[in-house]
Short mmCIF file of C-alpha atoms and ligand atoms in Angstrom, two decimals:
data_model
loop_
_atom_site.label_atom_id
_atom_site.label_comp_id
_atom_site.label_asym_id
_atom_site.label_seq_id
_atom_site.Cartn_x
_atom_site.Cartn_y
_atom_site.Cartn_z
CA UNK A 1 29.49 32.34 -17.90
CA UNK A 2 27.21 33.97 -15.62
CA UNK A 3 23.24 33.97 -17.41
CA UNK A 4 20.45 36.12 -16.52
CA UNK A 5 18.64 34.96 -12.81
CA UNK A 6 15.63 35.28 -15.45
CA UNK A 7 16.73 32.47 -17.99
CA UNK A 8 17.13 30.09 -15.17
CA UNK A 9 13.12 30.59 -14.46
CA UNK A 10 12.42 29.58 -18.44
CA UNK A 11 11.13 26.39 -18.01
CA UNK A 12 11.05 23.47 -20.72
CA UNK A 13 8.73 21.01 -23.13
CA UNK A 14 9.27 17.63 -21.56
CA UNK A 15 7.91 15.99 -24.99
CA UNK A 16 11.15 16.89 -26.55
CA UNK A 17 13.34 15.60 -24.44
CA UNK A 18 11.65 12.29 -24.00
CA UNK A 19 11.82 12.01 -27.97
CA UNK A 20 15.90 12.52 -27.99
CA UNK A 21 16.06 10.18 -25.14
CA UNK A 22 13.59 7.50 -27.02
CA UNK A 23 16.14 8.45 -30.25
CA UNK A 24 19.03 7.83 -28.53
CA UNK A 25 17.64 4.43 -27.86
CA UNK A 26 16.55 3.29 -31.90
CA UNK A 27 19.43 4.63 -33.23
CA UNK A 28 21.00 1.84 -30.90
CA UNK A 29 18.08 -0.64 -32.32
CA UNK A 30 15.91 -0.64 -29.84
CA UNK A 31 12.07 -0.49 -31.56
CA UNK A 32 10.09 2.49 -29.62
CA UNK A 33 6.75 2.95 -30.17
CA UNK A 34 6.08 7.01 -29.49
CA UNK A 35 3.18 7.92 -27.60
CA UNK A 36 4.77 10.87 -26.37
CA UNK A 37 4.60 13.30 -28.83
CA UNK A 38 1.42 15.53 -29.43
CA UNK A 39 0.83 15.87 -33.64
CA UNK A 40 -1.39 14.43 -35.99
CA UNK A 41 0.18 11.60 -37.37
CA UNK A 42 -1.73 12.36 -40.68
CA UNK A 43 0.25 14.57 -43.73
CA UNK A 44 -0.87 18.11 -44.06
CA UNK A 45 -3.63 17.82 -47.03
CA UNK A 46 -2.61 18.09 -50.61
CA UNK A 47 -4.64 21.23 -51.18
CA UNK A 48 -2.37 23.27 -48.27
CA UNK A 49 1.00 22.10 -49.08
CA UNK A 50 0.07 22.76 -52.98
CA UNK A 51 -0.85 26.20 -52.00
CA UNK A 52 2.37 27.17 -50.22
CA UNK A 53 4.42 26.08 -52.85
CA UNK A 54 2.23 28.03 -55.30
CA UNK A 55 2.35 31.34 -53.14
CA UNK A 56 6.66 30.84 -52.91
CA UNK A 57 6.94 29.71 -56.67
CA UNK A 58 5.11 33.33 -57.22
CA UNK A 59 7.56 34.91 -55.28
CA UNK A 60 5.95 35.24 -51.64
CA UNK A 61 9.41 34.72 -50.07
CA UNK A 62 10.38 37.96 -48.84
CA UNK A 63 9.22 40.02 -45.63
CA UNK A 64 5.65 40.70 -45.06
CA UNK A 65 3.22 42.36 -42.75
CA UNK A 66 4.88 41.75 -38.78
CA UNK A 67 0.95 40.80 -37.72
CA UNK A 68 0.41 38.69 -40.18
CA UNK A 69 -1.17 39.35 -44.12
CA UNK A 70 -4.66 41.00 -44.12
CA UNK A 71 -5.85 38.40 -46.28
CA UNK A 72 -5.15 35.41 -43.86
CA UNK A 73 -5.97 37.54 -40.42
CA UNK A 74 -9.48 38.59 -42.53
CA UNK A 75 -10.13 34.95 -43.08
CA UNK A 76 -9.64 33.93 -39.28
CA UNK A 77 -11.66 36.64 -38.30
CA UNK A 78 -14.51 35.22 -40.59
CA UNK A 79 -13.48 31.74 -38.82
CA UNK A 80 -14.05 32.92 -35.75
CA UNK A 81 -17.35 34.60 -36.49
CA UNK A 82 -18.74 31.10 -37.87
CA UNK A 83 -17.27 29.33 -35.20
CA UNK A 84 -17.90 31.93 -32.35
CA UNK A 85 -20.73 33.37 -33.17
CA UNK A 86 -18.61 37.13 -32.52
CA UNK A 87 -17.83 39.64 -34.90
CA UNK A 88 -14.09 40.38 -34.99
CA UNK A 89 -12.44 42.72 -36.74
CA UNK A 90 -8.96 41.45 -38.43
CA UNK A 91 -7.01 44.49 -36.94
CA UNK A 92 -7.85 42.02 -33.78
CA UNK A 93 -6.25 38.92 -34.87
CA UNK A 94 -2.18 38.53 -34.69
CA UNK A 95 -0.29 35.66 -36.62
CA UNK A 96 2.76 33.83 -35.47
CA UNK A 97 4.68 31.17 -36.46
CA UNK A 98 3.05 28.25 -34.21
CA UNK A 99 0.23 28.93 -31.84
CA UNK A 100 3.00 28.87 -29.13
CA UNK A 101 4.43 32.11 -29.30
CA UNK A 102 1.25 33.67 -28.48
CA UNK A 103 1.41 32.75 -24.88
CA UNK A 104 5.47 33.71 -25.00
CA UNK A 105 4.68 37.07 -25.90
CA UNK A 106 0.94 37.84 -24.70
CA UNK A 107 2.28 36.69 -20.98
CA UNK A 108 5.36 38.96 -21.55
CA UNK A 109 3.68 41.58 -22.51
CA UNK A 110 0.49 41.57 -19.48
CA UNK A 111 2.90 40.56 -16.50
CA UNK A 112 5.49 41.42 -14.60
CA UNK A 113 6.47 40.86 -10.69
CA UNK A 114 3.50 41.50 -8.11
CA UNK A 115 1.14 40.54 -10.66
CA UNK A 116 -0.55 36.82 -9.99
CA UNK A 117 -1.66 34.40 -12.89
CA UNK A 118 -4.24 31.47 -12.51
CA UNK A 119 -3.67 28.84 -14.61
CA UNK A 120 -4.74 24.67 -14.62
CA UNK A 121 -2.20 22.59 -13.41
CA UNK A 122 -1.52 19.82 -14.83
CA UNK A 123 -1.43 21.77 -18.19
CA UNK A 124 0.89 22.66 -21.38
CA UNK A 125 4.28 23.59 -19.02
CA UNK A 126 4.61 26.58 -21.54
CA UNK A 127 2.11 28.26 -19.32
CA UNK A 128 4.01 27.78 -15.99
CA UNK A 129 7.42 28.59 -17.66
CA UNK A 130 6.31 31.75 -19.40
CA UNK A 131 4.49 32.94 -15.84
CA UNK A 132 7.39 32.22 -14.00
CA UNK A 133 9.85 34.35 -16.72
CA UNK A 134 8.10 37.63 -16.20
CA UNK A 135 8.86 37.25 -12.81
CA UNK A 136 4.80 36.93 -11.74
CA UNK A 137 3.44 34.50 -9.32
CA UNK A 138 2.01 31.33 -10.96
CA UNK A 139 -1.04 30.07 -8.79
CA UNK A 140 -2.28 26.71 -10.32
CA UNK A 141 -5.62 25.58 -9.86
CA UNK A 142 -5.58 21.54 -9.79
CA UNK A 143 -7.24 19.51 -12.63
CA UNK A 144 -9.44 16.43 -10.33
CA UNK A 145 -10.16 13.83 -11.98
CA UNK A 146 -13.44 13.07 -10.18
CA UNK A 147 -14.14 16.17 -12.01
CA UNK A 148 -13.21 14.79 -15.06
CA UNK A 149 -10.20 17.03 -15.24
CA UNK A 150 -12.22 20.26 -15.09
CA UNK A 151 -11.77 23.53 -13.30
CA UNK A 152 -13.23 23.71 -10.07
CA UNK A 153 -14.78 27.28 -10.41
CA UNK A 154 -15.23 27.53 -6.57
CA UNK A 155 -11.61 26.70 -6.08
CA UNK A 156 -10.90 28.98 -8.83
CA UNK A 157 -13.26 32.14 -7.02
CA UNK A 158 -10.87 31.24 -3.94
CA UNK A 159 -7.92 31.77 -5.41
CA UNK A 160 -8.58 34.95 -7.00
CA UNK A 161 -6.91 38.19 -5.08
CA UNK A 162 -6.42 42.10 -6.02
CA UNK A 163 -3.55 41.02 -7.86
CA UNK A 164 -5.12 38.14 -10.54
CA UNK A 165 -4.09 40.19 -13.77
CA UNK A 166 -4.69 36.87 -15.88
CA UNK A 167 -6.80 33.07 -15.97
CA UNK A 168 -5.45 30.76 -18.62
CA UNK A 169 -7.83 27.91 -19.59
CA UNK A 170 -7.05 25.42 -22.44
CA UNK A 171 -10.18 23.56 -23.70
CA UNK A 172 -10.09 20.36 -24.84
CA UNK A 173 -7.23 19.71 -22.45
CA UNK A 174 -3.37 18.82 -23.17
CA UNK A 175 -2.47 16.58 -21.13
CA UNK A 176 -6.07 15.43 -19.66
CA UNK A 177 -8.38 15.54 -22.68
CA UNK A 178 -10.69 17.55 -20.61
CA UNK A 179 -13.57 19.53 -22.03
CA UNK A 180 -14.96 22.52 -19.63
CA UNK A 181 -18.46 22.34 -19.62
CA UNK A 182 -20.67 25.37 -20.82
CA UNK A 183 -21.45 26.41 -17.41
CA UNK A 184 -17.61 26.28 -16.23
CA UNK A 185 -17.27 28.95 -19.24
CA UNK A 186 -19.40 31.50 -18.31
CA UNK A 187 -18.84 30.89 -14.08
CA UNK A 188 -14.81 31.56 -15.29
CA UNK A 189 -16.50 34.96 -18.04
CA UNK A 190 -18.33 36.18 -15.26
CA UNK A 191 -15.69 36.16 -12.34
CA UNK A 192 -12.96 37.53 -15.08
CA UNK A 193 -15.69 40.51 -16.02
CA UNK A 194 -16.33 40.58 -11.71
CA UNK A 195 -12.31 41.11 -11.11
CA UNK A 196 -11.30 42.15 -14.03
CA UNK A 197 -9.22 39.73 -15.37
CA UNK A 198 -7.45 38.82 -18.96
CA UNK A 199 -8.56 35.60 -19.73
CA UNK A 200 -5.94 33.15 -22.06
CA UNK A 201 -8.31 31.41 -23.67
CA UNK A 202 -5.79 28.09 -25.48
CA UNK A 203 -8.16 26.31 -28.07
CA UNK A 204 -5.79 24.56 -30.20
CA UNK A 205 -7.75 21.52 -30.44
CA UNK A 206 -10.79 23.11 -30.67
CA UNK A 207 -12.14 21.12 -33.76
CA UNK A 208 -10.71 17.84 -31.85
CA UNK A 209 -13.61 17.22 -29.94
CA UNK A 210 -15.83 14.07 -29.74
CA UNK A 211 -18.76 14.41 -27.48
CA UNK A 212 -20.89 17.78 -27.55
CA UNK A 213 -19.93 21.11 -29.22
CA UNK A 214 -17.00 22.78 -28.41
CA UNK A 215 -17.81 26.32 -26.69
CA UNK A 216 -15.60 29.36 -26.53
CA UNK A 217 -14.92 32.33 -23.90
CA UNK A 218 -14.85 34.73 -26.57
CA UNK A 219 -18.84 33.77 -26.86
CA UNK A 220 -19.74 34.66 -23.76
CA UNK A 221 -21.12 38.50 -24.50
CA UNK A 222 -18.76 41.15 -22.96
CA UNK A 223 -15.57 39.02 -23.21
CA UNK A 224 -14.01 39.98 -26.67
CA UNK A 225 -12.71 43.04 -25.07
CA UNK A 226 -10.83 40.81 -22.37
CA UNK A 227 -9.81 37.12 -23.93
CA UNK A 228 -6.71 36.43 -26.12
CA UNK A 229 -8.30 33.67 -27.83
CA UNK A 230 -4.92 31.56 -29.09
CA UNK A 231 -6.00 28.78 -31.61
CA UNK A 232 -3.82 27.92 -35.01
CA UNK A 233 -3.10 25.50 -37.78
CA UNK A 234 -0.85 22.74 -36.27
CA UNK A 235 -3.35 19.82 -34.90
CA UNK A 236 -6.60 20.84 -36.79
CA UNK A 237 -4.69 20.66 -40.26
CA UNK A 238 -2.25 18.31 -39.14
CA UNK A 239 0.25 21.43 -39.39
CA UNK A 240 2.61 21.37 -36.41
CA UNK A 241 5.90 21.37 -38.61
CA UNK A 242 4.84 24.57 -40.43
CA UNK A 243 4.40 26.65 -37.81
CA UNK A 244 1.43 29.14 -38.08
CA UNK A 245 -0.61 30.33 -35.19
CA UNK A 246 -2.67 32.93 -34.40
CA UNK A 247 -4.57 35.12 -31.55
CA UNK A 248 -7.43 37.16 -31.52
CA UNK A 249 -6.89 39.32 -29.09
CA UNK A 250 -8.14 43.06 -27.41
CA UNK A 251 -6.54 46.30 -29.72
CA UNK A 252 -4.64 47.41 -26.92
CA UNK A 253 -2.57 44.21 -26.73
CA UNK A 254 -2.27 43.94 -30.53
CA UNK A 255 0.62 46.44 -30.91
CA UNK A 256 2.95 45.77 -27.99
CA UNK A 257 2.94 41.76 -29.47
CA UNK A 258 3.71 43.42 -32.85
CA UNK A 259 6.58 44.88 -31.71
CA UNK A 260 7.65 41.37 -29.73
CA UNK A 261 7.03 39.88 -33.20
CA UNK A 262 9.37 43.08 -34.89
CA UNK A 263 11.91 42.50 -32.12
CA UNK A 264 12.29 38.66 -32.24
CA UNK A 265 11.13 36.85 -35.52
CA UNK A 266 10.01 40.17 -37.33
CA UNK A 267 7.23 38.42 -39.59
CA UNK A 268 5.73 34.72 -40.22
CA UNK A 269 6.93 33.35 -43.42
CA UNK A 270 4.67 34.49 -46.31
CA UNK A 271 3.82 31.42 -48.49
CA UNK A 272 3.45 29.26 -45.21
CA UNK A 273 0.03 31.99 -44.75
CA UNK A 274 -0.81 31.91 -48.05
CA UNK A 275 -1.19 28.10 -46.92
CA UNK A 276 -2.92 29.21 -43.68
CA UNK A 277 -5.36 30.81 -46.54
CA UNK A 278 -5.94 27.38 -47.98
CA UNK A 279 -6.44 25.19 -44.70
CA UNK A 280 -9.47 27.94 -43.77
CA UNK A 281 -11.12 28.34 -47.26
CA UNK A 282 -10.49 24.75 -49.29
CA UNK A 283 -12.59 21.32 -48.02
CA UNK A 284 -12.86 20.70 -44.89
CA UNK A 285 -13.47 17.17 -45.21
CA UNK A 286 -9.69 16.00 -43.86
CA UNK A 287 -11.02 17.41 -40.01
CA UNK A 288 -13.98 15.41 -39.99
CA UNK A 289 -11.51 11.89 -41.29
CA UNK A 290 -9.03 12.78 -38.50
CA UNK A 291 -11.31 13.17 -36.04
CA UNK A 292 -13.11 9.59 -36.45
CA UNK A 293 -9.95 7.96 -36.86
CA UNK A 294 -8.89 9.43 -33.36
CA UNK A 295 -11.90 8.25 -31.77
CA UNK A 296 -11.51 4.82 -32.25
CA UNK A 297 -8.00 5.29 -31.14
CA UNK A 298 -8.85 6.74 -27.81
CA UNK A 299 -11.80 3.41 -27.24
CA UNK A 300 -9.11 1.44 -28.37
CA UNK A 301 -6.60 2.58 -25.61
CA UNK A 302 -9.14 3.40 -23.50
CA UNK A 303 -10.20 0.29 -23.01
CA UNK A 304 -6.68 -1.89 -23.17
CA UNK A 305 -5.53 0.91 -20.29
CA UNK A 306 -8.48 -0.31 -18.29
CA UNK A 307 -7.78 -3.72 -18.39
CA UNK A 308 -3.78 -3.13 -17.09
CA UNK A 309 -3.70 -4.30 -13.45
CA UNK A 310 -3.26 -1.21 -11.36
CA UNK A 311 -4.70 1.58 -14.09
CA UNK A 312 -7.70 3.16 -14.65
CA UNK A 313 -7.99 5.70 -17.35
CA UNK A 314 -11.25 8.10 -17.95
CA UNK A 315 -12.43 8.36 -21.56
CA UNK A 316 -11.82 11.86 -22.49
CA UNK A 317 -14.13 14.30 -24.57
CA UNK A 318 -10.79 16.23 -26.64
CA UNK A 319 -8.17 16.46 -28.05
CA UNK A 320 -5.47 13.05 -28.42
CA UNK A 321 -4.85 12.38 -25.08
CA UNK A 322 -5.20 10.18 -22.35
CA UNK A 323 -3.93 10.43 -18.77
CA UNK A 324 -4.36 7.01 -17.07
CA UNK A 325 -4.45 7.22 -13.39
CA UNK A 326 -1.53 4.71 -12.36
CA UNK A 327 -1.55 5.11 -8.40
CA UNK A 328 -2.06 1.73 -7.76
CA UNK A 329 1.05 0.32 -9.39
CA UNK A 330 2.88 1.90 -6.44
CA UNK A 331 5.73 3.69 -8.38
CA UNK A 332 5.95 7.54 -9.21
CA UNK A 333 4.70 8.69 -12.10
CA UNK A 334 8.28 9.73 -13.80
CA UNK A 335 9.79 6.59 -13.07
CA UNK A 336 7.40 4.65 -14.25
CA UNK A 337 7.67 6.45 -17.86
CA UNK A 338 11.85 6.08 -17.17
CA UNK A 339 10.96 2.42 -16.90
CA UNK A 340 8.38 1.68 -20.11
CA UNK A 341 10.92 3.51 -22.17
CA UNK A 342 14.08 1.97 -21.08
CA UNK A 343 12.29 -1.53 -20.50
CA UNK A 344 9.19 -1.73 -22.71
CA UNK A 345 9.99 0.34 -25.75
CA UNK A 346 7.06 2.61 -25.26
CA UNK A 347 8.06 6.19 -24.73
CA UNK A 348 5.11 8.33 -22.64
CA UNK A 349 5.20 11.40 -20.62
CA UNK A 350 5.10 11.68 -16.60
CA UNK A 351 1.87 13.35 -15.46
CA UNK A 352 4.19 15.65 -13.92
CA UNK A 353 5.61 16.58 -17.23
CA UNK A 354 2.59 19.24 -16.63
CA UNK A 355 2.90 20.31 -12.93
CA UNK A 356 2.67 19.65 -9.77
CA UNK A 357 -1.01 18.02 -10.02
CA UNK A 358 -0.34 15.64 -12.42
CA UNK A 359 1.53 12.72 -9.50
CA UNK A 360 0.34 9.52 -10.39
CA UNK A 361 -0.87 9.57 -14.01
CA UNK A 362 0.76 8.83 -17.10
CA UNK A 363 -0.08 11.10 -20.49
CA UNK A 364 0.01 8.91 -23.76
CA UNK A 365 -0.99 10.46 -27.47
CA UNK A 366 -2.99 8.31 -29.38
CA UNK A 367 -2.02 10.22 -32.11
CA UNK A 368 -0.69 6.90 -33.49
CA UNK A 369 -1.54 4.01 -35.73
CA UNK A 370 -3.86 1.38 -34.15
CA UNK A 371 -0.95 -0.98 -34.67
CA UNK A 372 1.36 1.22 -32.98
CA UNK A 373 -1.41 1.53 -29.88
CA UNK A 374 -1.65 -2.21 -29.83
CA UNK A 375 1.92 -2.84 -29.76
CA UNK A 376 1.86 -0.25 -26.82
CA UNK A 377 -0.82 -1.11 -24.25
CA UNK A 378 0.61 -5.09 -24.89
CA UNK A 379 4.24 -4.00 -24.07
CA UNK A 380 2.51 -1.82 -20.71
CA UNK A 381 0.73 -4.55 -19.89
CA UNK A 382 3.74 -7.17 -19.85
CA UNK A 383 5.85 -4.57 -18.00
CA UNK A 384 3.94 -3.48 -15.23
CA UNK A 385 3.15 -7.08 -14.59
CA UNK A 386 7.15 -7.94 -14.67
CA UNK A 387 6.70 -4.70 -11.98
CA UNK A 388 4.14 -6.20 -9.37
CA UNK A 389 6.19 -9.81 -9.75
CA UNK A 390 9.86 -7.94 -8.93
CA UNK A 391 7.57 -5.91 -6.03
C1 LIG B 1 -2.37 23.18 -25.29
C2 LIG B 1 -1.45 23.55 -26.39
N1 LIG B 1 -1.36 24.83 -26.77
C3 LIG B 1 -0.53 25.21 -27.74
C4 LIG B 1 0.30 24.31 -28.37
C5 LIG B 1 1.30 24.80 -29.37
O1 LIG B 1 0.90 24.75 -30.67
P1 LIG B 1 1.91 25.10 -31.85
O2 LIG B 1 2.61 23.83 -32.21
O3 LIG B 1 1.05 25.61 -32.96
O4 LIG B 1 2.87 26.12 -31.37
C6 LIG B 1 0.23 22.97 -28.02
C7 LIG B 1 1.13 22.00 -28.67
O5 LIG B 1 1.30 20.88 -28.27
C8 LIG B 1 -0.67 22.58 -27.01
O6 LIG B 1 -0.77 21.31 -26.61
#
């Protein structure tokens, strides 16, 4: 069968792949402990999952409204006036099913070939794939870690040409657990506003944040009429399996993703935004719990990465990642995951996984038990030894 030269451009979501191969290996016995995968580990709360079965036990299982029902797009638009500090009107906001089809179909509906996109590398491969699709020219900026995984705004000015149509940043990072800094935001608003440029602003884990305040794009005044803010329900509400999403993004964008949304999935399901409704309006207190428990998960691993011969691993402000530098154990980054799989048990993700940039680090979720994490940076720490004896 001969496919489209375009489907052979779609790139894929490493994460998956790793957890079939890690699979493969329990269902032959072998005890993995997953660090590989990026979801909450905690249920969805009562008060959600009681909500959509409420809202389909009334009958909210049919079709519904292709950008998503008023009630649920008015009460993100409220959300993102608390949290934003910008008025938004809900004929602005766009809901999916998952957070990720907003990049699928903003990207294919803003680029096409001759147009350039900017985008962090290492970073969610989503963004890569999806630029590459439409046929546009991906230009990555790289993620330093003597930065602390932040954009280099200089490097970014450099990079920006007649043809920059879009800058995707994702704040708190997957796969570095980066924060940008206030000043990054606006240096980024300003040069967007300068060139004019469509920024992607990704702020999934924007409530996942453990130093600081988190600070959005869409704040900066002037920029509501040029960011597709993309946030949804899957880490903050421990949600990922549902899938609900949703954008915020300028009018004129609003109905050409509609009719992607008509001409692919043609609605999100009904009672799984009626629990959307919930998650924004019911207690809150389930963030806050997560969000502790994750930070003594990321000292804990933190701090048994640092003590592993031949890593070093920053302590990140977001999100439930870390992304140990592991230069010094002399082995590429994707073998080295190959090998703590297939020899330690521990499945993890090559820093590669995300582009390019990310040669010589590892990404592990610490969106695991403490046991689990224990279990892990002991097996790492055996293996790469059993590595430096055999080298
Ligand atoms: C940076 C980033 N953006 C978006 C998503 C996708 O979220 P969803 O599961 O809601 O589609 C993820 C999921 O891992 C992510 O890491």
């Amino acid at each position: 069968m001969e496919l489209s030269p375009k489907i052979t451009r779609l790139g894929t979501e490493s994460a998956f792949k790793v957890l079939s191969k890690a699979q493969a290996l329990e269902a032959k016995g072998v005890d993995v402990v997953h660090l590989e995968i990026g979801e909450p580990d905690f249920d969805t709360p009562k008060n959600i999952c009681d909500a959509a079965a409420k809202a389909m036990s009334q009958g909210c299982t049919h079709y519904c409204n292709s950008q998503g029902i008023i009630t649920l797009r008015a009460e993100v638009a409220k959300e993102i006036e608390r949290t934003r500090g910008v008025a938004v009107d809900p004929e602005r906001v766009v809901v999916t099913p998952g957070a990720k089809p907003i990049m699928f179909y903003s990207i294919l509906a803003l680029l096409e070939e001759g147009d350039e996109a900017i985008y962090p590398n290492p970073s969610f491969p989503i963004y890569e794939s999806m630029i590459n699709f439409t046929g546009a020219k991906p230009v990555p900026i790289p993620l330093r870690e003597e930065l602390d995984f932040r954009f280099d705004v200089d490097e970014l000015e450099s990079k920006i040409t007649p043809r920059t149509k879009l800058i995707i940043i994702n704040s708190p990072h997957n796969p570095t657990g980066g924060v940008l800094e206030r000043d990054d935001i606006r240096s980024i608003a300003a040069l967007a506003k300068e060139h004019d440029i469509i920024v992607l602003s990704d702020e999934i884990y924007d409530h996942i944040i453990y130093e600081g305040e988190p600070y959005s794009i869409l704040s900066v005044p002037g920029m509501l009429d040029r960011t597709i803010l993309l946030n949804g329900f899957s880490k903050t509400y421990a949600m990922t399996g549902w899938r609900l999403g949703y954008a915020v993004m300028p009018p004129e964008l609003v109905d050409p993703v509609v009719r992607l949304i008509v001409n692919s999935v043609s609605c999100t399901a009904a009672f799984i935004q009626y629990a959307g409704i919930e998650a924004l309006t019911g207690p809150q207190d389930s963030i806050p719990r997560m969000v502790n428990e994750f930070k003594k998960r990321r000292d804990m691993i933190v701090e048994g990465l640092n003590e592993i011969p031949g890593v070093s691993c920053l302590r990140p402000k977001g999100a439930f990642y870390v992304f140990p530098n592991i230069k010094r154990i002399g082995i590429g980054c994707a073998q080295l995951a190959d090998y703590l799989l297939n020899e330690a048990g521990v499945a993890t993700l090559a820093g590669t996984d995300f582009g390019k940039y990310g040669e010589g680090y590892l990404r592990l979720s610490y969106a695991t038990s403490q046991e689990n994490i224990k279990k892990a940076l002991d097996r790492i720490d055996k293996a790469v030894a059993n590595l430096a004896a055999v080298h």
